[in-house]
Amino acid sequence: MKNIIIGQSGGPTAAINASLAGVVRQAMRSGEIGEIYGALNGIEGLIGRRIINLRSSIKSAEDYDRLAATPAMALGSCRYKMPAPPHQTYDEILRIFKDYGIGYFFYIGGNDSMDTVKQLSAFFKQKGEDIRCVGVPKTIDNDLPCTDHTPGFGSAAKYISGSIAELALDSSVYDMFSVIVAEVMGRNAGWLTAASVLARDTGCGSPQLIYLPETPFDPDDFIKRVSEYSKKKQLLIVAVSEGIKDKDGAYLSASGASVDGFGHAALAGAGRYLESLIKDRLGCKVRSIEFSVLQRAAGHYTSATDISEALRIGEEAVIAALSGQTGVMMTLERVSNSPYLVNFGSVPIEMCANLEKTIPAEWIIDGCDVSDEMAEYLRPLVKGNAPSFEEGVMPSYLYLDKTIV
Amino acid sequence: MKNIIIGQSGGPTAAINASLAGVVRQAMRSGEIGEIYGALNGIEGLIGRRIINLRSSIKSAEDYDRLAATPAMALGSCRYKMPAPPHQTYDEILRIFKDYGIGYFFYIGGNDSMDTVKQLSAFFKQKGEDIRCVGVPKTIDNDLPCTDHTPGFGSAAKYISGSIAELALDSSVYDMFSVIVAEVMGRNAGWLTAASVLARDTGCGSPQLIYLPETPFDPDDFIKRVSEYSKKKQLLIVAVSEGIKDKDGAYLSASGASVDGFGHAALAGAGRYLESLIKDRLGCKVRSIEFSVLQRAAGHYTSATDISEALRIGEEAVIAALSGQTGVMMTLERVSNSPYLVNFGSVPIEMCANLEKTIPAEWIIDGCDVSDEMAEYLRPLVKGNAPSFEEGVMPSYLYLDKTIV
């Protein structure tokens, strides 16, 4: 029997370990796979032969569930761009795969990771090697094409929309007008920022304004809108993507650059830029908040839909590889919204590697809001609270045994 | 039968509405109370006769539970300091209480709110009026004396320790040294920052350094310690209170003041100050994160212990008032740690109003860590996940009917 190896790459999410658990579980129960290896720090660790045996860490049904409930990346990550072929790196990887008897390679990641899958599967095909490479999508940014959404997105969307609703409650306790600017991750695609719209489902009415990187940002129009809220003395919460750009495509964060007490130029984010803009033009009470990296690996507040789909897509990746597929990315296809049903499938990796999916223009309203279709698209993805594991008082995470084999 | 009125004051917490629910529930079932009024925006709204009837909003057992699970302050808040007596404001409040047939006043809040209870109860006694005033403690800062801890603290402590554990997982995915500085609320008392120590219970080993306002901050010693971690190439998470001060008692945040792109002097917080200090002296990779107001009203991640105690202390306040007590603050007395048992009691308000409880010196280690006694004190307070209410996808909060009566 051939062995498998799994890697994780890109930024952390709350669901990427659920996909790892899914791959391992399906590999175990298939009866068609020998050893189950993990590469530490993605393709970088693979090249450095920093390879561990996953069977020694994941031993019980509870271990799978605990791994699925552990945020961030149990195997570690890398930001490694494969060199353009031909390159000796490809031969080196083939040699390592031969040494470890690898027949299947699973890479859980985003855009860059799918490029790795594409390059490696093409190389192995060209060499006549039956080593099957399958990409398992994950990214909080939800910017991979060919799939209805990406695992990891739903949990981050839940954290952001829930936190915006709480901010709205927190900010409305005093009897005065104030503006909160909440900066959300997303350089080119505004899916996560758009997800803040779900906060309105709680009845809080916030966020009142939503700014996405898909639409050029117009400071004058923005100030006009804030000024209207200021006249009505209503609480105003603005959700803004870190990636908003001006009409020339330049990030607006840069123009608000600040200098700290030591003379360093600190790159102020989009949130701080809008905060300064409001102070400067309107002089009203304003505070900016960054959800920062907390939004991407908040294991305490994950979507049950997201975690179960992440686990399942890992399992489906093994089924696809065993059935002969290679050079593919696994996908989610939404069959219906009510009841929410998805099919798991796959597409040739060329269709998605290095491509970004942004928000359809018809789902963006006036450059400062999103449509009901967007909210309907989002709701099933954040639904339910995934179970957590607590032993004693704090969450009980699964840490992998990182002994190199 | 006499009527009661309840107000909320100070900063929001995730548990203050649970205390409100407790007062209302006990008042209803006592059979000794007529109308149940709420003052909007605390004593300020009371003086302005912005008074609502709480019976019209809270109708079922589920409504109590939903209110208890709604963060921030359903009645709104104020930051109002009572004028020194004698002052016409006292006569005006008495007139309002007479008009509304008030026999009992419950004020849920922190230090300033307890001062209001003190002044009003003294005034009513002096006038020979049987209007009983009871303070119900709440503050995420845990800085009220005479009580083992304050409702609201446990939930904020849970959010902070859980988020630090997630930050540790998130930050350790890349194979490189980095420093994260996490800034936690607390100007004079470091309880919340100290609570970050519980993250270590997850096995993540973070935070490695903990800086509290109780100990003067020494930049040279700090840099020496960070430098040692940098040599070991270990992940370093620093939890720092927003209120750290230098040896002369000056807030360190001020000396790191920055100027933004518009020329405004923005007050940089303690976290950004430490970030700049590390960049300046060591030049290593560092990122600061503020938990901001998200930490005080995170209704999605509350301690079951905290919410149930907050509810119960509200009930006990009604029992105390009906038994004849006035001019008191309700307290929690820890009977044992394992099993965790508390008694509810009360103390004369003079013993706690305007006083602050800071961390005992013997629980602070080397000015940059806390002891096992601190962790043992904290654990029961963050234990368990309080239930949330979701209808559809998002939390379902209870909004009060704010019709003025």
PDB file of N, CA and C in Angstrom, chain A residues 10 12 41 50 72 76-77 79 159 166-167 169-170 173-175 198 202 204 257-262 276-277 280 287 289 293 296-301 379 382 385 390 393-395 399, chain B residues 10 12 41 50 72 76-77 79 159 166-167 169-170 173-175 198 202 204 257-262 276-277 280 287 291 293 296-301 379 382 385 390 393-395 397 399:
ATOM      1  N   GLY A  10      -0.304  28.763   3.954  1.00  0.00           N
ATOM      2  CA  GLY A  10      -1.040  30.025   3.967  1.00  0.00           C
ATOM      3  C   GLY A  10      -1.357  30.473   5.379  1.00  0.00           C
ATOM      4  N   PRO A  12      -3.523  31.040   8.958  1.00  0.00           N
ATOM      5  CA  PRO A  12      -4.346  30.190   9.818  1.00  0.00           C
ATOM      6  C   PRO A  12      -5.845  30.453   9.629  1.00  0.00           C
ATOM      7  N   ASN A  41       5.303  22.756   8.483  1.00  0.00           N
ATOM      8  CA  ASN A  41       5.490  24.001   7.740  1.00  0.00           C
ATOM      9  C   ASN A  41       5.419  23.798   6.236  1.00  0.00           C
ATOM     10  N   ARG A  50      11.212  17.489   7.122  1.00  0.00           N
ATOM     11  CA  ARG A  50      10.655  17.587   8.479  1.00  0.00           C
ATOM     12  C   ARG A  50       9.254  16.972   8.439  1.00  0.00           C
ATOM     13  N   ALA A  72      -6.076  27.444  14.083  1.00  0.00           N
ATOM     14  CA  ALA A  72      -4.750  27.639  13.473  1.00  0.00           C
ATOM     15  C   ALA A  72      -4.287  26.337  12.816  1.00  0.00           C
ATOM     16  N   GLY A  76       1.693  23.502  11.185  1.00  0.00           N
ATOM     17  CA  GLY A  76       2.473  24.691  10.858  1.00  0.00           C
ATOM     18  C   GLY A  76       2.289  25.067   9.404  1.00  0.00           C
ATOM     19  N   SER A  77       2.768  26.253   9.061  1.00  0.00           N
ATOM     20  CA  SER A  77       2.519  26.784   7.723  1.00  0.00           C
ATOM     21  C   SER A  77       3.803  27.301   7.084  1.00  0.00           C
ATOM     22  N   ARG A  79       5.022  30.250   3.653  1.00  0.00           N
ATOM     23  CA  ARG A  79       4.638  31.090   2.515  1.00  0.00           C
ATOM     24  C   ARG A  79       5.691  30.847   1.450  1.00  0.00           C
ATOM     25  N   TYR A 159     -17.466  35.114  13.584  1.00  0.00           N
ATOM     26  CA  TYR A 159     -16.764  35.924  14.587  1.00  0.00           C
ATOM     27  C   TYR A 159     -16.979  37.416  14.314  1.00  0.00           C
ATOM     28  N   GLU A 166     -22.054  42.818  18.991  1.00  0.00           N
ATOM     29  CA  GLU A 166     -21.684  43.147  20.371  1.00  0.00           C
ATOM     30  C   GLU A 166     -21.153  44.574  20.483  1.00  0.00           C
ATOM     31  N   LEU A 167     -20.376  44.987  19.489  1.00  0.00           N
ATOM     32  CA  LEU A 167     -19.887  46.373  19.451  1.00  0.00           C
ATOM     33  C   LEU A 167     -21.057  47.346  19.425  1.00  0.00           C
ATOM     34  N   LEU A 169     -24.094  46.896  20.627  1.00  0.00           N
ATOM     35  CA  LEU A 169     -24.693  46.964  21.967  1.00  0.00           C
ATOM     36  C   LEU A 169     -23.805  47.785  22.892  1.00  0.00           C
ATOM     37  N   ASP A 170     -22.507  47.493  22.851  1.00  0.00           N
ATOM     38  CA  ASP A 170     -21.558  48.173  23.733  1.00  0.00           C
ATOM     39  C   ASP A 170     -21.558  49.686  23.483  1.00  0.00           C
ATOM     40  N   VAL A 173     -24.693  52.261  24.803  1.00  0.00           N
ATOM     41  CA  VAL A 173     -25.118  52.400  26.208  1.00  0.00           C
ATOM     42  C   VAL A 173     -25.136  53.859  26.667  1.00  0.00           C
ATOM     43  N   TYR A 174     -24.322  54.704  26.045  1.00  0.00           N
ATOM     44  CA  TYR A 174     -24.362  56.106  26.430  1.00  0.00           C
ATOM     45  C   TYR A 174     -25.286  56.868  25.489  1.00  0.00           C
ATOM     46  N   ASP A 175     -25.858  57.915  25.999  1.00  0.00           N
ATOM     47  CA  ASP A 175     -26.855  58.673  25.270  1.00  0.00           C
ATOM     48  C   ASP A 175     -26.172  59.767  24.446  1.00  0.00           C
ATOM     49  N   LEU A 198     -24.570  40.519   8.639  1.00  0.00           N
ATOM     50  CA  LEU A 198     -25.416  39.611   9.420  1.00  0.00           C
ATOM     51  C   LEU A 198     -25.676  40.117  10.832  1.00  0.00           C
ATOM     52  N   THR A 202     -29.550  40.632  14.355  1.00  0.00           N
ATOM     53  CA  THR A 202     -29.814  40.666  15.800  1.00  0.00           C
ATOM     54  C   THR A 202     -30.738  41.825  16.170  1.00  0.00           C
ATOM     55  N   CYS A 204     -29.801  45.037  15.819  1.00  0.00           N
ATOM     56  CA  CYS A 204     -29.014  46.189  16.281  1.00  0.00           C
ATOM     57  C   CYS A 204     -28.905  47.290  15.225  1.00  0.00           C
ATOM     58  N   ALA A 257      -0.452  57.093   6.913  1.00  0.00           N
ATOM     59  CA  ALA A 257       0.720  56.597   7.638  1.00  0.00           C
ATOM     60  C   ALA A 257       1.035  57.496   8.825  1.00  0.00           C
ATOM     61  N   SER A 258       1.400  56.886   9.939  1.00  0.00           N
ATOM     62  CA  SER A 258       1.693  57.671  11.131  1.00  0.00           C
ATOM     63  C   SER A 258       3.134  57.457  11.573  1.00  0.00           C
ATOM     64  N   VAL A 259       3.599  58.356  12.381  1.00  0.00           N
ATOM     65  CA  VAL A 259       4.959  58.265  12.913  1.00  0.00           C
ATOM     66  C   VAL A 259       4.844  58.086  14.418  1.00  0.00           C
ATOM     67  N   ASP A 260       5.460  57.037  14.948  1.00  0.00           N
ATOM     68  CA  ASP A 260       5.319  56.805  16.383  1.00  0.00           C
ATOM     69  C   ASP A 260       6.356  57.586  17.184  1.00  0.00           C
ATOM     70  N   GLY A 261       6.345  57.412  18.497  1.00  0.00           N
ATOM     71  CA  GLY A 261       7.183  58.190  19.388  1.00  0.00           C
ATOM     72  C   GLY A 261       8.678  58.018  19.140  1.00  0.00           C
ATOM     73  N   PHE A 262       9.035  56.939  18.448  1.00  0.00           N
ATOM     74  CA  PHE A 262      10.447  56.689  18.167  1.00  0.00           C
ATOM     75  C   PHE A 262      10.828  57.155  16.763  1.00  0.00           C
ATOM     76  N   SER A 276      -9.131  58.985  11.348  1.00  0.00           N
ATOM     77  CA  SER A 276      -8.484  60.294  11.197  1.00  0.00           C
ATOM     78  C   SER A 276      -9.283  61.210  10.278  1.00  0.00           C
ATOM     79  N   LEU A 277      -9.800  60.612   9.207  1.00  0.00           N
ATOM     80  CA  LEU A 277     -10.569  61.385   8.227  1.00  0.00           C
ATOM     81  C   LEU A 277     -11.798  62.015   8.895  1.00  0.00           C
ATOM     82  N   ASP A 280     -10.795  64.726  11.343  1.00  0.00           N
ATOM     83  CA  ASP A 280     -10.301  65.897  10.628  1.00  0.00           C
ATOM     84  C   ASP A 280     -11.447  66.703  10.009  1.00  0.00           C
ATOM     85  N   ARG A 287     -13.909  56.072  17.065  1.00  0.00           N
ATOM     86  CA  ARG A 287     -12.930  55.127  17.566  1.00  0.00           C
ATOM     87  C   ARG A 287     -12.779  54.030  16.510  1.00  0.00           C
ATOM     88  N   ILE A 289     -11.380  50.174  15.509  1.00  0.00           N
ATOM     89  CA  ILE A 289     -11.070  48.891  16.130  1.00  0.00           C
ATOM     90  C   ILE A 289     -10.614  47.934  15.050  1.00  0.00           C
ATOM     91  N   VAL A 293      -5.577  39.590  13.988  1.00  0.00           N
ATOM     92  CA  VAL A 293      -5.490  38.157  13.705  1.00  0.00           C
ATOM     93  C   VAL A 293      -6.486  37.343  14.542  1.00  0.00           C
ATOM     94  N   ARG A 296      -9.163  35.320  12.597  1.00  0.00           N
ATOM     95  CA  ARG A 296      -8.940  34.191  11.698  1.00  0.00           C
ATOM     96  C   ARG A 296      -8.793  32.848  12.417  1.00  0.00           C
ATOM     97  N   ALA A 297      -8.533  32.862  13.703  1.00  0.00           N
ATOM     98  CA  ALA A 297      -8.324  31.594  14.405  1.00  0.00           C
ATOM     99  C   ALA A 297      -9.065  31.562  15.737  1.00  0.00           C
ATOM    100  N   ALA A 298     -10.287  32.092  15.726  1.00  0.00           N
ATOM    101  CA  ALA A 298     -11.079  32.160  16.954  1.00  0.00           C
ATOM    102  C   ALA A 298     -11.806  30.831  17.166  1.00  0.00           C
ATOM    103  N   GLY A 299     -11.088  29.876  17.694  1.00  0.00           N
ATOM    104  CA  GLY A 299     -11.634  28.535  17.882  1.00  0.00           C
ATOM    105  C   GLY A 299     -12.808  28.479  18.844  1.00  0.00           C
ATOM    106  N   HIS A 300     -12.981  29.526  19.642  1.00  0.00           N
ATOM    107  CA  HIS A 300     -14.066  29.501  20.629  1.00  0.00           C
ATOM    108  C   HIS A 300     -15.411  29.886  20.032  1.00  0.00           C
ATOM    109  N   TYR A 301     -15.399  30.318  18.765  1.00  0.00           N
ATOM    110  CA  TYR A 301     -16.634  30.858  18.176  1.00  0.00           C
ATOM    111  C   TYR A 301     -16.680  30.480  16.708  1.00  0.00           C
ATOM    112  N   ARG A 379     -25.874  33.410   5.416  1.00  0.00           N
ATOM    113  CA  ARG A 379     -26.507  32.849   6.631  1.00  0.00           C
ATOM    114  C   ARG A 379     -26.189  31.387   6.900  1.00  0.00           C
ATOM    115  N   VAL A 382     -22.605  30.519   8.489  1.00  0.00           N
ATOM    116  CA  VAL A 382     -22.208  30.835   9.872  1.00  0.00           C
ATOM    117  C   VAL A 382     -23.082  30.096  10.877  1.00  0.00           C
ATOM    118  N   ASN A 385     -23.199  26.544  16.428  1.00  0.00           N
ATOM    119  CA  ASN A 385     -21.938  26.658  17.158  1.00  0.00           C
ATOM    120  C   ASN A 385     -21.248  25.307  17.173  1.00  0.00           C
ATOM    121  N   GLU A 390     -13.361  21.213  26.392  1.00  0.00           N
ATOM    122  CA  GLU A 390     -12.758  21.815  27.577  1.00  0.00           C
ATOM    123  C   GLU A 390     -12.477  20.716  28.572  1.00  0.00           C
ATOM    124  N   VAL A 393     -10.966  23.993  32.783  1.00  0.00           N
ATOM    125  CA  VAL A 393     -11.541  25.310  32.565  1.00  0.00           C
ATOM    126  C   VAL A 393     -11.311  25.817  31.153  1.00  0.00           C
ATOM    127  N   MET A 394     -10.135  25.572  30.607  1.00  0.00           N
ATOM    128  CA  MET A 394      -9.769  26.144  29.316  1.00  0.00           C
ATOM    129  C   MET A 394      -9.959  25.115  28.195  1.00  0.00           C
ATOM    130  N   PRO A 395      -9.978  25.588  26.919  1.00  0.00           N
ATOM    131  CA  PRO A 395     -10.109  24.639  25.815  1.00  0.00           C
ATOM    132  C   PRO A 395      -8.964  23.637  25.824  1.00  0.00           C
ATOM    133  N   TYR A 399      -2.352  18.846  20.344  1.00  0.00           N
ATOM    134  CA  TYR A 399      -1.020  19.183  19.833  1.00  0.00           C
ATOM    135  C   TYR A 399      -0.426  17.918  19.222  1.00  0.00           C
TER     136      TYR A 399
ATOM    137  N   GLY B  10     -21.848  53.019  34.624  1.00  0.00           N
ATOM    138  CA  GLY B  10     -20.454  52.647  34.385  1.00  0.00           C
ATOM    139  C   GLY B  10     -20.282  51.986  33.032  1.00  0.00           C
ATOM    140  N   PRO B  12     -19.925  48.931  30.120  1.00  0.00           N
ATOM    141  CA  PRO B  12     -20.650  47.695  29.843  1.00  0.00           C
ATOM    142  C   PRO B  12     -19.865  46.454  30.290  1.00  0.00           C
ATOM    143  N   ASN B  41     -30.311  55.153  31.156  1.00  0.00           N
ATOM    144  CA  ASN B  41     -29.061  55.876  31.358  1.00  0.00           C
ATOM    145  C   ASN B  41     -28.845  56.284  32.810  1.00  0.00           C
ATOM    146  N   ARG B  50     -36.720  59.710  32.691  1.00  0.00           N
ATOM    147  CA  ARG B  50     -36.794  58.774  31.563  1.00  0.00           C
ATOM    148  C   ARG B  50     -36.891  57.365  32.170  1.00  0.00           C
ATOM    149  N   ALA B  72     -23.650  44.006  27.348  1.00  0.00           N
ATOM    150  CA  ALA B  72     -23.768  45.466  27.509  1.00  0.00           C
ATOM    151  C   ALA B  72     -24.945  45.796  28.426  1.00  0.00           C
ATOM    152  N   GLY B  76     -29.096  51.118  29.353  1.00  0.00           N
ATOM    153  CA  GLY B  76     -28.193  52.231  29.052  1.00  0.00           C
ATOM    154  C   GLY B  76     -27.426  52.647  30.294  1.00  0.00           C
ATOM    155  N   SER B  77     -26.422  53.477  30.084  1.00  0.00           N
ATOM    156  CA  SER B  77     -25.520  53.842  31.173  1.00  0.00           C
ATOM    157  C   SER B  77     -25.321  55.343  31.245  1.00  0.00           C
ATOM    158  N   ARG B  79     -22.207  58.334  33.034  1.00  0.00           N
ATOM    159  CA  ARG B  79     -21.027  58.582  33.886  1.00  0.00           C
ATOM    160  C   ARG B  79     -21.335  59.854  34.657  1.00  0.00           C
ATOM    161  N   TYR B 159     -12.743  35.636  28.040  1.00  0.00           N
ATOM    162  CA  TYR B 159     -12.493  36.129  26.676  1.00  0.00           C
ATOM    163  C   TYR B 159     -11.001  36.391  26.473  1.00  0.00           C
ATOM    164  N   GLU B 166      -5.570  31.441  21.665  1.00  0.00           N
ATOM    165  CA  GLU B 166      -5.750  31.392  20.212  1.00  0.00           C
ATOM    166  C   GLU B 166      -4.654  32.177  19.493  1.00  0.00           C
ATOM    167  N   LEU B 167      -4.293  33.322  20.072  1.00  0.00           N
ATOM    168  CA  LEU B 167      -3.183  34.110  19.515  1.00  0.00           C
ATOM    169  C   LEU B 167      -1.903  33.281  19.492  1.00  0.00           C
ATOM    170  N   LEU B 169      -1.604  30.004  19.305  1.00  0.00           N
ATOM    171  CA  LEU B 169      -1.674  29.015  18.218  1.00  0.00           C
ATOM    172  C   LEU B 169      -1.460  29.710  16.872  1.00  0.00           C
ATOM    173  N   ASP B 170      -2.138  30.825  16.698  1.00  0.00           N
ATOM    174  CA  ASP B 170      -2.060  31.562  15.433  1.00  0.00           C
ATOM    175  C   ASP B 170      -0.631  32.006  15.136  1.00  0.00           C
ATOM    176  N   VAL B 173       2.417  29.314  13.830  1.00  0.00           N
ATOM    177  CA  VAL B 173       2.338  28.492  12.613  1.00  0.00           C
ATOM    178  C   VAL B 173       3.558  28.667  11.710  1.00  0.00           C
ATOM    179  N   TYR B 174       4.216  29.809  11.790  1.00  0.00           N
ATOM    180  CA  TYR B 174       5.412  29.978  10.968  1.00  0.00           C
ATOM    181  C   TYR B 174       6.649  29.638  11.784  1.00  0.00           C
ATOM    182  N   ASP B 175       7.652  29.195  11.110  1.00  0.00           N
ATOM    183  CA  ASP B 175       8.865  28.718  11.756  1.00  0.00           C
ATOM    184  C   ASP B 175       9.834  29.884  11.957  1.00  0.00           C
ATOM    185  N   LEU B 198      -4.245  32.132  32.471  1.00  0.00           N
ATOM    186  CA  LEU B 198      -4.997  30.882  32.276  1.00  0.00           C
ATOM    187  C   LEU B 198      -4.794  30.285  30.887  1.00  0.00           C
ATOM    188  N   THR B 202      -3.926  25.680  28.490  1.00  0.00           N
ATOM    189  CA  THR B 202      -4.168  24.969  27.227  1.00  0.00           C
ATOM    190  C   THR B 202      -2.904  24.277  26.732  1.00  0.00           C
ATOM    191  N   CYS B 204      -0.210  26.007  25.718  1.00  0.00           N
ATOM    192  CA  CYS B 204       0.472  26.835  24.709  1.00  0.00           C
ATOM    193  C   CYS B 204       1.698  27.545  25.280  1.00  0.00           C
ATOM    194  N   ALA B 257       3.289  58.572  22.302  1.00  0.00           N
ATOM    195  CA  ALA B 257       2.265  59.258  21.503  1.00  0.00           C
ATOM    196  C   ALA B 257       2.693  59.365  20.044  1.00  0.00           C
ATOM    197  N   SER B 258       1.751  59.184  19.144  1.00  0.00           N
ATOM    198  CA  SER B 258       2.087  59.243  17.724  1.00  0.00           C
ATOM    199  C   SER B 258       1.291  60.347  17.035  1.00  0.00           C
ATOM    200  N   VAL B 259       1.764  60.720  15.872  1.00  0.00           N
ATOM    201  CA  VAL B 259       1.100  61.751  15.089  1.00  0.00           C
ATOM    202  C   VAL B 259       0.596  61.089  13.813  1.00  0.00           C
ATOM    203  N   ASP B 260      -0.679  61.219  13.532  1.00  0.00           N
ATOM    204  CA  ASP B 260      -1.212  60.551  12.357  1.00  0.00           C
ATOM    205  C   ASP B 260      -1.041  61.413  11.111  1.00  0.00           C
ATOM    206  N   GLY B 261      -1.538  60.897   9.980  1.00  0.00           N
ATOM    207  CA  GLY B 261      -1.336  61.550   8.694  1.00  0.00           C
ATOM    208  C   GLY B 261      -1.934  62.943   8.611  1.00  0.00           C
ATOM    209  N   PHE B 262      -2.858  63.248   9.506  1.00  0.00           N
ATOM    210  CA  PHE B 262      -3.490  64.560   9.499  1.00  0.00           C
ATOM    211  C   PHE B 262      -2.844  65.499  10.512  1.00  0.00           C
ATOM    212  N   SER B 276       6.755  49.641  19.867  1.00  0.00           N
ATOM    213  CA  SER B 276       7.769  50.588  19.398  1.00  0.00           C
ATOM    214  C   SER B 276       9.100  50.396  20.123  1.00  0.00           C
ATOM    215  N   LEU B 277       9.006  50.142  21.416  1.00  0.00           N
ATOM    216  CA  LEU B 277      10.209  49.957  22.233  1.00  0.00           C
ATOM    217  C   LEU B 277      11.023  48.755  21.714  1.00  0.00           C
ATOM    218  N   ASP B 280      12.533  49.477  18.318  1.00  0.00           N
ATOM    219  CA  ASP B 280      13.606  50.445  18.438  1.00  0.00           C
ATOM    220  C   ASP B 280      14.877  49.815  19.004  1.00  0.00           C
ATOM    221  N   ARG B 287       4.270  42.647  16.858  1.00  0.00           N
ATOM    222  CA  ARG B 287       2.956  43.147  16.485  1.00  0.00           C
ATOM    223  C   ARG B 287       2.178  43.389  17.771  1.00  0.00           C
ATOM    224  N   PHE B 291      -7.264  44.338  22.664  1.00  0.00           N
ATOM    225  CA  PHE B 291      -8.542  43.625  22.769  1.00  0.00           C
ATOM    226  C   PHE B 291      -9.710  44.618  22.728  1.00  0.00           C
ATOM    227  N   VAL B 293     -12.710  47.379  23.181  1.00  0.00           N
ATOM    228  CA  VAL B 293     -13.982  47.205  23.895  1.00  0.00           C
ATOM    229  C   VAL B 293     -14.597  45.833  23.656  1.00  0.00           C
ATOM    230  N   ARG B 296     -15.075  43.572  26.781  1.00  0.00           N
ATOM    231  CA  ARG B 296     -15.965  43.806  27.923  1.00  0.00           C
ATOM    232  C   ARG B 296     -17.409  43.384  27.683  1.00  0.00           C
ATOM    233  N   ALA B 297     -17.803  43.189  26.457  1.00  0.00           N
ATOM    234  CA  ALA B 297     -19.204  42.842  26.193  1.00  0.00           C
ATOM    235  C   ALA B 297     -19.307  41.695  25.185  1.00  0.00           C
ATOM    236  N   ALA B 298     -18.430  40.717  25.330  1.00  0.00           N
ATOM    237  CA  ALA B 298     -18.407  39.593  24.387  1.00  0.00           C
ATOM    238  C   ALA B 298     -19.422  38.539  24.832  1.00  0.00           C
ATOM    239  N   GLY B 299     -20.664  38.789  24.517  1.00  0.00           N
ATOM    240  CA  GLY B 299     -21.749  37.915  24.944  1.00  0.00           C
ATOM    241  C   GLY B 299     -21.647  36.505  24.385  1.00  0.00           C
ATOM    242  N   HIS B 300     -20.829  36.319  23.342  1.00  0.00           N
ATOM    243  CA  HIS B 300     -20.748  34.998  22.726  1.00  0.00           C
ATOM    244  C   HIS B 300     -19.799  34.072  23.483  1.00  0.00           C
ATOM    245  N   TYR B 301     -19.097  34.602  24.475  1.00  0.00           N
ATOM    246  CA  TYR B 301     -18.049  33.807  25.129  1.00  0.00           C
ATOM    247  C   TYR B 301     -18.007  34.179  26.592  1.00  0.00           C
ATOM    248  N   ARG B 379      -9.489  30.362  38.154  1.00  0.00           N
ATOM    249  CA  ARG B 379     -10.095  29.248  37.404  1.00  0.00           C
ATOM    250  C   ARG B 379     -11.601  29.093  37.578  1.00  0.00           C
ATOM    251  N   VAL B 382     -13.961  31.612  35.521  1.00  0.00           N
ATOM    252  CA  VAL B 382     -14.144  31.575  34.054  1.00  0.00           C
ATOM    253  C   VAL B 382     -14.773  30.254  33.611  1.00  0.00           C
ATOM    254  N   ASN B 385     -19.343  27.430  29.833  1.00  0.00           N
ATOM    255  CA  ASN B 385     -19.841  28.340  28.805  1.00  0.00           C
ATOM    256  C   ASN B 385     -21.302  28.634  29.080  1.00  0.00           C
ATOM    257  N   GLU B 390     -29.960  31.688  20.132  1.00  0.00           N
ATOM    258  CA  GLU B 390     -29.923  31.985  18.699  1.00  0.00           C
ATOM    259  C   GLU B 390     -31.268  31.632  18.101  1.00  0.00           C
ATOM    260  N   VAL B 393     -29.833  32.354  12.804  1.00  0.00           N
ATOM    261  CA  VAL B 393     -28.383  32.217  12.687  1.00  0.00           C
ATOM    262  C   VAL B 393     -27.642  33.029  13.746  1.00  0.00           C
ATOM    263  N   MET B 394     -28.111  34.220  14.039  1.00  0.00           N
ATOM    264  CA  MET B 394     -27.394  35.130  14.928  1.00  0.00           C
ATOM    265  C   MET B 394     -27.990  35.089  16.339  1.00  0.00           C
ATOM    266  N   PRO B 395     -27.237  35.614  17.333  1.00  0.00           N
ATOM    267  CA  PRO B 395     -27.780  35.655  18.688  1.00  0.00           C
ATOM    268  C   PRO B 395     -29.081  36.452  18.727  1.00  0.00           C
ATOM    269  N   TYR B 397     -30.997  38.803  21.025  1.00  0.00           N
ATOM    270  CA  TYR B 397     -30.901  39.617  22.233  1.00  0.00           C
ATOM    271  C   TYR B 397     -32.284  40.052  22.692  1.00  0.00           C
ATOM    272  N   TYR B 399     -34.262  43.201  23.647  1.00  0.00           N
ATOM    273  CA  TYR B 399     -34.286  44.665  23.667  1.00  0.00           C
ATOM    274  C   TYR B 399     -35.484  45.103  24.494  1.00  0.00           C
TER     275      TYR B 399
END
